């Protein structure tokens, strides 16, 4: 669970998005966090403290005059225990209040009283689009960031008021991902990571083609882990049915040639390239413009194949990679003799790091095991879920980049 051991103070302020805070509270707890809910008087008009107490399994605090705390200082006690304070939803009024350091209710008092160096403040705004776009709110947002708060952004779409635009609170699952990402070490800050993922599809005719069983899960996990680590991430994905990780730019492609073209366009911006895609080795020599018809004669079409470009080898040979500006990492899906094959493949593709895995044991699965092979030897990252492995791989790549520049 990604939030094991974390204690989150979840602050609710007045807004219809309070109904989403119930789901968020549960989502945080499911990931292992303990949650202390604090609500403003206005928030309690939208959702009851009873609901939030039942979900968080803790009495909710709503007043600075709450006598339950022996020293009668809930604003001090609650904020000292927290690993983070998350205000979700945060109203326009509460943003304005935070900005001025006002402290006339428990939640604002607690935010002001928090030890800034060890209790981060995360803000999930929620308001009507005109309120969000208002120069006062935008000014407040800029200043709150300057004062050290983390603004989690807003969603776009139909609002409870019937208008459409920016200002909705992010969905609970989006906020959960942002909170999890917030706690990951920012070991790739300043880097731009390019990731390929999934299979490619090589057309035989407009309705048929050849592809493979890659699910794309490992590559999507690498993209997410790199984003969590503070990198700018571009994910070039073959045909897969996976949600784009938060904060990642995704480019969908179909064939190996399209994947190569997209990589060549993106590579000049990148400092790290991780090739997890299972690129088809061959494509039909001629893709028919129209569906090849079965004519009843029993004759089968004669298909010829040509080799696809090797995307990883092409990028590894580029001036950007050979000059050290682009660090290339390959993957190898093998069925046996992993170390020998991965070692040979690393040398053949001329990349500093190659990650071996057993293809049949991982294709489509949620877990995997990795063997990291470099010029000095190999290191195993034992079986785990793909996101946990991706985080360890990202940490390993970051350490290599840091030692290369040290
Ligand atoms: O040669 P093989 O396909 O086993 O190499 C695997 C590695 O090379 C992976 O990192 C894969 O993404 C990359 N690759 C590529 N373009 C190809 C074939 C493989 O980028 N045409």
Short mmCIF file of C-alpha atoms and ligand atoms in Angstrom, two decimals:
data_model
loop_
_atom_site.label_atom_id
_atom_site.label_comp_id
_atom_site.label_asym_id
_atom_site.label_seq_id
_atom_site.Cartn_x
_atom_site.Cartn_y
_atom_site.Cartn_z
CA UNK A 1 0.00 0.00 0.00
CA UNK A 2 1.41 3.32 -1.14
CA UNK A 3 0.49 5.42 1.91
CA UNK A 4 1.45 2.99 4.67
CA UNK A 5 2.46 4.85 7.82
CA UNK A 6 1.29 8.24 6.53
CA UNK A 7 -1.02 10.34 8.68
CA UNK A 8 -3.06 12.77 6.60
CA UNK A 9 -5.16 15.60 7.96
CA UNK A 10 -8.01 15.94 5.47
CA UNK A 11 -9.55 19.40 5.65
CA UNK A 12 -12.97 20.05 4.11
CA UNK A 13 -14.23 23.53 3.32
CA UNK A 14 -17.61 24.65 1.99
CA UNK A 15 -18.49 23.40 -1.47
CA UNK A 16 -20.57 20.78 -3.22
CA UNK A 17 -17.37 18.84 -3.96
CA UNK A 18 -17.50 17.78 -0.29
CA UNK A 19 -19.38 14.71 -1.53
CA UNK A 20 -16.16 13.61 -3.27
CA UNK A 21 -14.19 14.00 -0.03
CA UNK A 22 -16.00 10.95 1.38
CA UNK A 23 -14.62 8.78 -1.43
CA UNK A 24 -11.19 10.40 -1.13
CA UNK A 25 -11.09 9.64 2.59
CA UNK A 26 -11.77 5.96 1.89
CA UNK A 27 -9.24 5.86 -0.93
CA UNK A 28 -6.50 7.29 1.33
CA UNK A 29 -7.30 4.73 4.03
CA UNK A 30 -7.34 1.85 1.53
CA UNK A 31 -3.77 2.82 0.62
CA UNK A 32 -2.72 2.50 4.26
CA UNK A 33 -2.98 6.10 5.50
CA UNK A 34 -4.63 7.16 8.73
CA UNK A 35 -6.90 10.15 8.19
CA UNK A 36 -7.95 12.87 10.64
CA UNK A 37 -10.82 14.90 9.22
CA UNK A 38 -11.22 18.57 10.08
CA UNK A 39 -14.21 20.47 8.69
CA UNK A 40 -15.25 24.09 8.51
CA UNK A 41 -18.75 25.09 9.50
CA UNK A 42 -19.61 25.59 5.82
CA UNK A 43 -18.33 22.10 4.91
CA UNK A 44 -20.70 20.62 7.48
CA UNK A 45 -23.59 22.14 5.49
CA UNK A 46 -22.64 19.89 2.56
CA UNK A 47 -21.69 16.61 4.24
CA UNK A 48 -22.10 15.59 7.86
CA UNK A 49 -19.25 15.01 10.30
CA UNK A 50 -21.01 11.70 11.07
CA UNK A 51 -20.30 10.45 7.54
CA UNK A 52 -16.67 11.53 7.71
CA UNK A 53 -16.23 10.03 11.19
CA UNK A 54 -17.62 6.69 10.02
CA UNK A 55 -15.32 6.64 6.99
CA UNK A 56 -12.19 7.80 8.81
CA UNK A 57 -12.91 5.83 11.98
CA UNK A 58 -11.99 8.91 14.03
CA UNK A 59 -14.01 11.72 15.59
CA UNK A 60 -14.09 14.74 13.30
CA UNK A 61 -12.93 18.17 14.50
CA UNK A 62 -14.92 21.23 13.50
CA UNK A 63 -14.24 23.84 16.17
CA UNK A 64 -11.23 25.48 17.75
CA UNK A 65 -13.19 25.44 21.01
CA UNK A 66 -13.42 21.63 20.97
CA UNK A 67 -12.81 20.63 24.59
CA UNK A 68 -11.81 17.03 23.84
CA UNK A 69 -8.12 17.88 23.64
CA UNK A 70 -6.70 18.03 27.20
CA UNK A 71 -4.74 21.22 26.49
CA UNK A 72 -7.66 22.66 24.45
CA UNK A 73 -5.34 23.24 21.50
CA UNK A 74 -6.57 21.00 18.67
CA UNK A 75 -4.89 23.31 16.11
CA UNK A 76 -1.47 22.51 17.61
CA UNK A 77 -1.98 18.83 18.41
CA UNK A 78 -3.58 17.85 15.10
CA UNK A 79 -1.09 19.67 12.91
CA UNK A 80 1.94 18.28 14.79
CA UNK A 81 0.92 14.66 14.09
CA UNK A 82 0.39 15.10 10.34
CA UNK A 83 2.63 14.01 7.48
CA UNK A 84 0.57 16.36 5.29
CA UNK A 85 -2.51 18.54 5.44
CA UNK A 86 -4.73 18.09 2.39
CA UNK A 87 -7.53 20.62 1.90
CA UNK A 88 -10.08 18.97 -0.40
CA UNK A 89 -12.25 20.69 -1.37
CA UNK A 90 -10.59 24.06 -0.89
CA UNK A 91 -13.05 26.90 -1.57
CA UNK A 92 -12.10 30.25 -3.10
CA UNK A 93 -12.83 31.85 0.28
CA UNK A 94 -10.54 29.44 2.10
CA UNK A 95 -7.72 30.08 -0.40
CA UNK A 96 -8.10 33.81 0.27
CA UNK A 97 -8.03 33.14 3.99
CA UNK A 98 -4.91 31.00 3.84
CA UNK A 99 -3.19 33.65 1.79
CA UNK A 100 -3.74 36.30 4.41
CA UNK A 101 -2.83 34.05 7.30
CA UNK A 102 -6.25 34.47 8.80
CA UNK A 103 -7.11 32.02 11.55
CA UNK A 104 -10.68 32.46 12.71
CA UNK A 105 -11.72 28.83 12.57
CA UNK A 106 -10.00 25.54 13.44
CA UNK A 107 -8.90 24.55 9.92
CA UNK A 108 -7.34 27.90 8.97
CA UNK A 109 -5.83 28.20 12.45
CA UNK A 110 -4.29 24.76 12.06
CA UNK A 111 -2.86 25.59 8.60
CA UNK A 112 -1.25 28.73 10.00
CA UNK A 113 0.07 26.91 13.05
CA UNK A 114 1.55 23.96 11.17
CA UNK A 115 5.34 23.53 11.23
CA UNK A 116 6.00 24.53 7.61
CA UNK A 117 9.30 22.68 7.33
CA UNK A 118 7.81 19.26 8.03
CA UNK A 119 4.06 19.42 7.41
CA UNK A 120 3.34 20.17 3.74
CA UNK A 121 0.05 21.79 2.73
CA UNK A 122 -1.71 20.35 -0.32
CA UNK A 123 -4.64 22.22 -1.81
CA UNK A 124 -7.36 20.82 -4.10
CA UNK A 125 -9.42 23.85 -5.17
CA UNK A 126 -13.11 23.47 -6.04
CA UNK A 127 -15.29 26.30 -7.29
CA UNK A 128 -17.40 27.73 -10.08
CA UNK A 129 -15.44 28.52 -13.25
CA UNK A 130 -15.88 32.30 -12.91
CA UNK A 131 -14.60 32.18 -9.34
CA UNK A 132 -11.64 30.08 -10.47
CA UNK A 133 -10.82 32.39 -13.39
CA UNK A 134 -11.16 35.55 -11.27
CA UNK A 135 -7.86 37.46 -11.01
CA UNK A 136 -8.17 37.42 -7.21
CA UNK A 137 -8.27 33.60 -7.11
CA UNK A 138 -5.47 33.26 -9.67
CA UNK A 139 -3.38 35.77 -7.70
CA UNK A 140 -4.09 33.85 -4.49
CA UNK A 141 -3.06 30.59 -6.14
CA UNK A 142 0.25 32.03 -7.31
CA UNK A 143 0.98 33.47 -3.90
CA UNK A 144 0.00 30.28 -2.06
CA UNK A 145 2.49 28.39 -4.23
CA UNK A 146 5.13 31.00 -3.45
CA UNK A 147 4.33 30.51 0.24
CA UNK A 148 5.16 26.81 -0.09
CA UNK A 149 1.76 25.17 -0.66
CA UNK A 150 1.30 22.51 -3.34
CA UNK A 151 -1.64 23.29 -5.63
CA UNK A 152 -3.11 20.09 -7.04
CA UNK A 153 -4.93 21.71 -9.95
CA UNK A 154 -8.57 21.55 -10.96
CA UNK A 155 -10.64 19.49 -13.37
CA UNK A 156 -12.59 20.72 -16.34
CA UNK A 157 -16.17 19.89 -17.23
CA UNK A 158 -19.80 20.27 -16.25
CA UNK A 159 -20.16 21.95 -12.86
CA UNK A 160 -22.88 21.50 -10.26
CA UNK A 161 -24.09 25.04 -11.08
CA UNK A 162 -24.82 23.92 -14.65
CA UNK A 163 -21.91 25.84 -16.21
CA UNK A 164 -19.00 24.15 -17.94
CA UNK A 165 -15.35 25.02 -17.45
CA UNK A 166 -12.33 24.84 -15.13
CA UNK A 167 -12.73 24.70 -11.37
CA UNK A 168 -14.20 21.29 -10.53
CA UNK A 169 -12.34 19.43 -7.82
CA UNK A 170 -10.20 16.62 -9.23
CA UNK A 171 -11.73 13.16 -8.89
CA UNK A 172 -10.86 11.21 -5.71
CA UNK A 173 -8.67 8.72 -7.62
CA UNK A 174 -6.77 11.59 -9.30
CA UNK A 175 -6.19 13.26 -5.93
CA UNK A 176 -5.08 9.93 -4.47
CA UNK A 177 -2.48 9.51 -7.23
CA UNK A 178 -1.27 13.08 -6.68
CA UNK A 179 -0.89 12.51 -2.92
CA UNK A 180 0.99 9.24 -3.50
CA UNK A 181 3.24 10.97 -6.05
CA UNK A 182 3.83 13.85 -3.63
CA UNK A 183 5.51 11.50 -1.15
CA UNK A 184 7.85 9.88 -3.70
CA UNK A 185 11.44 11.19 -3.69
CA UNK A 186 12.04 13.63 -6.57
CA UNK A 187 15.13 11.85 -7.84
CA UNK A 188 14.46 12.70 -11.52
CA UNK A 189 13.55 16.37 -11.06
CA UNK A 190 14.74 18.33 -14.08
CA UNK A 191 14.85 15.26 -16.34
CA UNK A 192 12.70 14.57 -19.36
CA UNK A 193 11.99 10.86 -19.71
CA UNK A 194 10.78 9.28 -22.94
CA UNK A 195 9.17 5.84 -22.58
CA UNK A 196 7.90 3.42 -25.23
CA UNK A 197 5.29 0.88 -24.14
CA UNK A 198 2.98 -1.84 -25.39
CA UNK A 199 3.04 -3.84 -28.59
CA UNK A 200 3.03 -2.48 -32.13
CA UNK A 201 0.48 -3.53 -34.74
CA UNK A 202 1.65 -4.16 -38.27
CA UNK A 203 -1.17 -4.05 -40.80
CA UNK A 204 -1.70 -6.84 -43.33
CA UNK A 205 -4.79 -5.10 -44.71
CA UNK A 206 -7.28 -2.57 -43.26
CA UNK A 207 -8.79 -5.16 -40.89
CA UNK A 208 -5.94 -7.55 -40.08
CA UNK A 209 -2.44 -7.37 -38.77
CA UNK A 210 0.25 -8.96 -36.65
CA UNK A 211 0.95 -7.96 -33.09
CA UNK A 212 1.98 -9.59 -29.80
CA UNK A 213 0.73 -10.11 -26.25
CA UNK A 214 2.47 -7.16 -24.56
CA UNK A 215 -0.03 -5.40 -22.29
CA UNK A 216 2.01 -2.21 -21.86
CA UNK A 217 1.69 -2.41 -18.06
CA UNK A 218 5.44 -2.34 -17.34
CA UNK A 219 6.02 0.70 -19.57
CA UNK A 220 3.04 2.56 -18.12
CA UNK A 221 4.37 1.81 -14.63
CA UNK A 222 7.80 3.18 -15.62
CA UNK A 223 6.14 6.34 -16.99
CA UNK A 224 4.15 6.78 -13.77
CA UNK A 225 7.18 6.17 -11.55
CA UNK A 226 9.28 8.66 -13.53
CA UNK A 227 6.51 11.27 -13.24
CA UNK A 228 6.22 10.65 -9.50
CA UNK A 229 10.00 11.13 -9.29
CA UNK A 230 9.61 14.65 -10.66
CA UNK A 231 10.46 14.09 -14.33
CA UNK A 232 8.62 15.47 -17.34
CA UNK A 233 7.39 12.29 -19.02
CA UNK A 234 6.38 11.50 -22.59
CA UNK A 235 4.89 8.06 -23.13
CA UNK A 236 4.73 6.66 -26.65
CA UNK A 237 2.19 3.86 -26.54
CA UNK A 238 1.25 1.16 -29.01
CA UNK A 239 -2.33 -0.12 -29.04
CA UNK A 240 -3.16 -0.86 -25.37
CA UNK A 241 -6.23 -0.40 -23.19
CA UNK A 242 -4.59 1.38 -20.26
CA UNK A 243 -5.31 4.71 -18.59
CA UNK A 244 -2.67 7.39 -19.02
CA UNK A 245 -0.78 7.95 -15.75
CA UNK A 246 -1.44 11.36 -14.13
CA UNK A 247 0.69 14.18 -15.46
CA UNK A 248 2.17 12.12 -18.32
CA UNK A 249 1.95 13.25 -21.99
CA UNK A 250 0.90 10.35 -24.13
CA UNK A 251 1.33 9.84 -27.86
CA UNK A 252 -0.56 6.88 -29.33
CA UNK A 253 0.98 5.06 -32.27
CA UNK A 254 0.16 1.86 -34.12
CA UNK A 255 3.14 0.56 -36.09
CA UNK A 256 6.87 0.29 -35.36
CA UNK A 257 7.58 2.93 -38.00
CA UNK A 258 5.14 5.36 -36.31
CA UNK A 259 6.74 4.60 -32.94
CA UNK A 260 10.19 5.32 -34.35
CA UNK A 261 9.01 8.58 -35.96
CA UNK A 262 7.43 9.72 -32.67
CA UNK A 263 10.60 8.80 -30.75
CA UNK A 264 12.82 10.70 -33.19
CA UNK A 265 10.58 13.77 -32.80
CA UNK A 266 10.65 13.59 -28.99
CA UNK A 267 14.26 12.49 -28.39
CA UNK A 268 15.84 15.96 -28.80
CA UNK A 269 13.94 17.02 -25.64
CA UNK A 270 14.69 13.89 -23.63
CA UNK A 271 17.51 13.10 -21.21
CA UNK A 272 16.43 9.49 -20.53
CA UNK A 273 14.95 6.95 -22.96
CA UNK A 274 13.38 3.76 -21.59
CA UNK A 275 12.34 1.32 -24.31
CA UNK A 276 9.87 -1.11 -22.81
CA UNK A 277 7.78 -1.58 -25.97
CA UNK A 278 7.55 -5.02 -27.53
CA UNK A 279 8.12 -3.75 -31.03
CA UNK A 280 7.15 -6.21 -33.77
CA UNK A 281 10.32 -7.54 -35.38
CA UNK A 282 8.78 -7.75 -38.85
CA UNK A 283 5.95 -6.18 -40.80
CA UNK A 284 4.21 -7.37 -43.94
CA UNK A 285 6.15 -6.24 -46.98
CA UNK A 286 3.04 -4.80 -48.61
CA UNK A 287 0.00 -3.84 -46.59
CA UNK A 288 -3.06 -4.28 -48.84
CA UNK A 289 -5.19 -1.16 -49.32
CA UNK A 290 -8.36 -3.24 -49.27
CA UNK A 291 -9.37 -6.29 -47.30
CA UNK A 292 -7.81 -9.45 -48.76
CA UNK A 293 -10.79 -11.64 -49.65
CA UNK A 294 -11.11 -15.35 -49.11
CA UNK A 295 -12.31 -16.48 -52.54
CA UNK A 296 -13.29 -20.06 -51.69
CA UNK A 297 -10.52 -21.58 -53.81
CA UNK A 298 -8.54 -22.67 -50.76
CA UNK A 299 -5.61 -20.48 -51.85
CA UNK A 300 -3.87 -18.69 -48.94
CA UNK A 301 -2.30 -15.27 -49.40
CA UNK A 302 1.46 -15.25 -49.77
CA UNK A 303 2.80 -12.79 -47.23
CA UNK A 304 6.34 -11.48 -47.39
CA UNK A 305 7.90 -9.70 -44.42
CA UNK A 306 10.50 -6.98 -43.96
CA UNK A 307 12.38 -6.17 -40.77
CA UNK A 308 11.20 -3.23 -38.68
CA UNK A 309 13.62 -0.51 -37.61
CA UNK A 310 15.20 -1.08 -34.20
CA UNK A 311 14.04 1.99 -32.27
CA UNK A 312 16.28 1.50 -29.25
CA UNK A 313 19.40 0.81 -31.34
CA UNK A 314 18.61 3.84 -33.54
CA UNK A 315 18.31 6.19 -30.57
CA UNK A 316 21.32 4.65 -28.82
CA UNK A 317 23.42 5.44 -31.92
CA UNK A 318 22.23 9.07 -32.11
CA UNK A 319 24.63 11.91 -31.39
CA UNK A 320 22.51 12.84 -28.36
CA UNK A 321 23.05 9.40 -26.81
CA UNK A 322 26.74 9.01 -27.72
CA UNK A 323 27.48 12.48 -26.30
CA UNK A 324 25.91 11.44 -22.99
CA UNK A 325 22.91 13.79 -23.23
CA UNK A 326 20.43 10.88 -23.63
CA UNK A 327 20.70 7.89 -21.29
CA UNK A 328 19.22 4.81 -23.01
CA UNK A 329 17.70 1.86 -21.17
CA UNK A 330 16.50 -1.27 -22.99
CA UNK A 331 14.27 -4.14 -21.95
CA UNK A 332 14.61 -7.77 -23.00
CA UNK A 333 11.78 -10.27 -22.73
CA UNK A 334 13.35 -13.72 -22.79
CA UNK A 335 12.01 -17.19 -22.15
CA UNK A 336 15.22 -18.72 -20.73
CA UNK A 337 18.92 -18.03 -19.98
CA UNK A 338 17.99 -14.48 -18.97
CA UNK A 339 21.43 -13.32 -17.86
CA UNK A 340 23.24 -14.58 -20.95
CA UNK A 341 20.67 -13.19 -23.38
CA UNK A 342 20.33 -9.86 -21.59
CA UNK A 343 24.11 -9.44 -21.42
CA UNK A 344 24.46 -10.14 -25.14
CA UNK A 345 21.54 -7.84 -25.99
CA UNK A 346 22.98 -4.96 -23.96
CA UNK A 347 26.21 -5.17 -25.93
CA UNK A 348 24.43 -5.55 -29.28
CA UNK A 349 22.12 -2.58 -28.70
CA UNK A 350 24.97 -0.60 -27.20
CA UNK A 351 23.04 0.72 -24.20
CA UNK A 352 24.47 1.31 -20.71
CA UNK A 353 21.61 -0.51 -18.96
CA UNK A 354 19.44 -3.39 -20.09
CA UNK A 355 16.58 -4.79 -18.03
CA UNK A 356 15.84 -8.46 -18.52
CA UNK A 357 12.57 -10.16 -17.67
CA UNK A 358 10.95 -13.49 -18.45
CA UNK A 359 8.33 -12.68 -21.09
CA UNK A 360 5.87 -15.56 -20.64
CA UNK A 361 5.91 -15.01 -16.84
CA UNK A 362 5.04 -11.32 -17.09
CA UNK A 363 3.06 -10.53 -20.27
CA UNK A 364 -0.32 -9.21 -19.15
CA UNK A 365 0.44 -9.79 -15.45
CA UNK A 366 0.50 -7.18 -12.70
CA UNK A 367 3.82 -8.38 -11.34
CA UNK A 368 7.24 -9.11 -12.71
CA UNK A 369 10.90 -9.56 -11.67
CA UNK A 370 13.75 -7.59 -13.23
CA UNK A 371 17.40 -8.30 -13.90
CA UNK A 372 19.44 -5.13 -14.36
CA UNK A 373 22.48 -5.72 -16.54
CA UNK A 374 25.26 -3.18 -17.05
CA UNK A 375 28.90 -3.31 -18.08
CA UNK A 376 29.93 -4.45 -14.60
CA UNK A 377 27.44 -7.26 -14.10
CA UNK A 378 23.88 -7.75 -12.99
CA UNK A 379 21.50 -7.10 -10.10
CA UNK A 380 18.11 -8.67 -9.53
CA UNK A 381 15.04 -6.75 -8.40
CA UNK A 382 12.86 -9.53 -6.97
CA UNK A 383 9.25 -10.25 -7.96
CA UNK A 384 6.86 -7.46 -7.04
CA UNK A 385 4.04 -5.48 -8.61
CA UNK A 386 5.08 -3.53 -11.70
CA UNK A 387 4.74 -0.10 -10.10
CA UNK A 388 6.98 -1.10 -7.17
CA UNK A 389 9.55 -2.47 -9.65
CA UNK A 390 9.29 0.64 -11.82
CA UNK A 391 9.98 2.86 -8.78
CA UNK A 392 13.09 0.83 -7.97
CA UNK A 393 14.23 0.98 -11.59
CA UNK A 394 13.71 4.76 -11.64
CA UNK A 395 15.73 5.10 -8.42
CA UNK A 396 18.49 2.98 -9.99
CA UNK A 397 18.53 5.07 -13.19
CA UNK A 398 18.58 8.30 -11.14
CA UNK A 399 21.58 7.04 -9.13
CA UNK A 400 23.42 6.21 -12.38
CA UNK A 401 22.67 9.66 -13.80
CA UNK A 402 23.82 11.33 -10.59
CA UNK A 403 27.08 9.38 -10.46
CA UNK A 404 27.71 10.13 -14.17
CA UNK A 405 27.50 13.89 -13.49
CA UNK A 406 29.25 13.77 -10.09
O1 LIG B 1 15.81 -7.28 -29.88
P1 LIG B 1 14.72 -7.22 -28.87
O2 LIG B 1 13.37 -6.97 -29.49
O3 LIG B 1 14.66 -8.39 -27.94
O4 LIG B 1 15.12 -5.98 -27.98
C1 LIG B 1 14.33 -5.54 -26.95
C2 LIG B 1 14.61 -4.09 -26.65
O5 LIG B 1 14.75 -3.33 -27.84
C3 LIG B 1 13.45 -3.44 -25.93
O6 LIG B 1 13.96 -2.38 -25.16
C4 LIG B 1 12.59 -2.94 -27.09
O7 LIG B 1 11.74 -1.88 -26.68
C5 LIG B 1 13.65 -2.46 -28.06
N1 LIG B 1 13.27 -2.60 -29.47
C6 LIG B 1 13.08 -1.49 -30.22
N2 LIG B 1 12.77 -1.60 -31.56
C7 LIG B 1 12.68 -2.82 -32.14
C8 LIG B 1 12.88 -3.97 -31.38
C9 LIG B 1 13.16 -3.84 -30.03
O8 LIG B 1 13.15 -0.38 -29.70
N3 LIG B 1 12.38 -2.90 -33.43
#
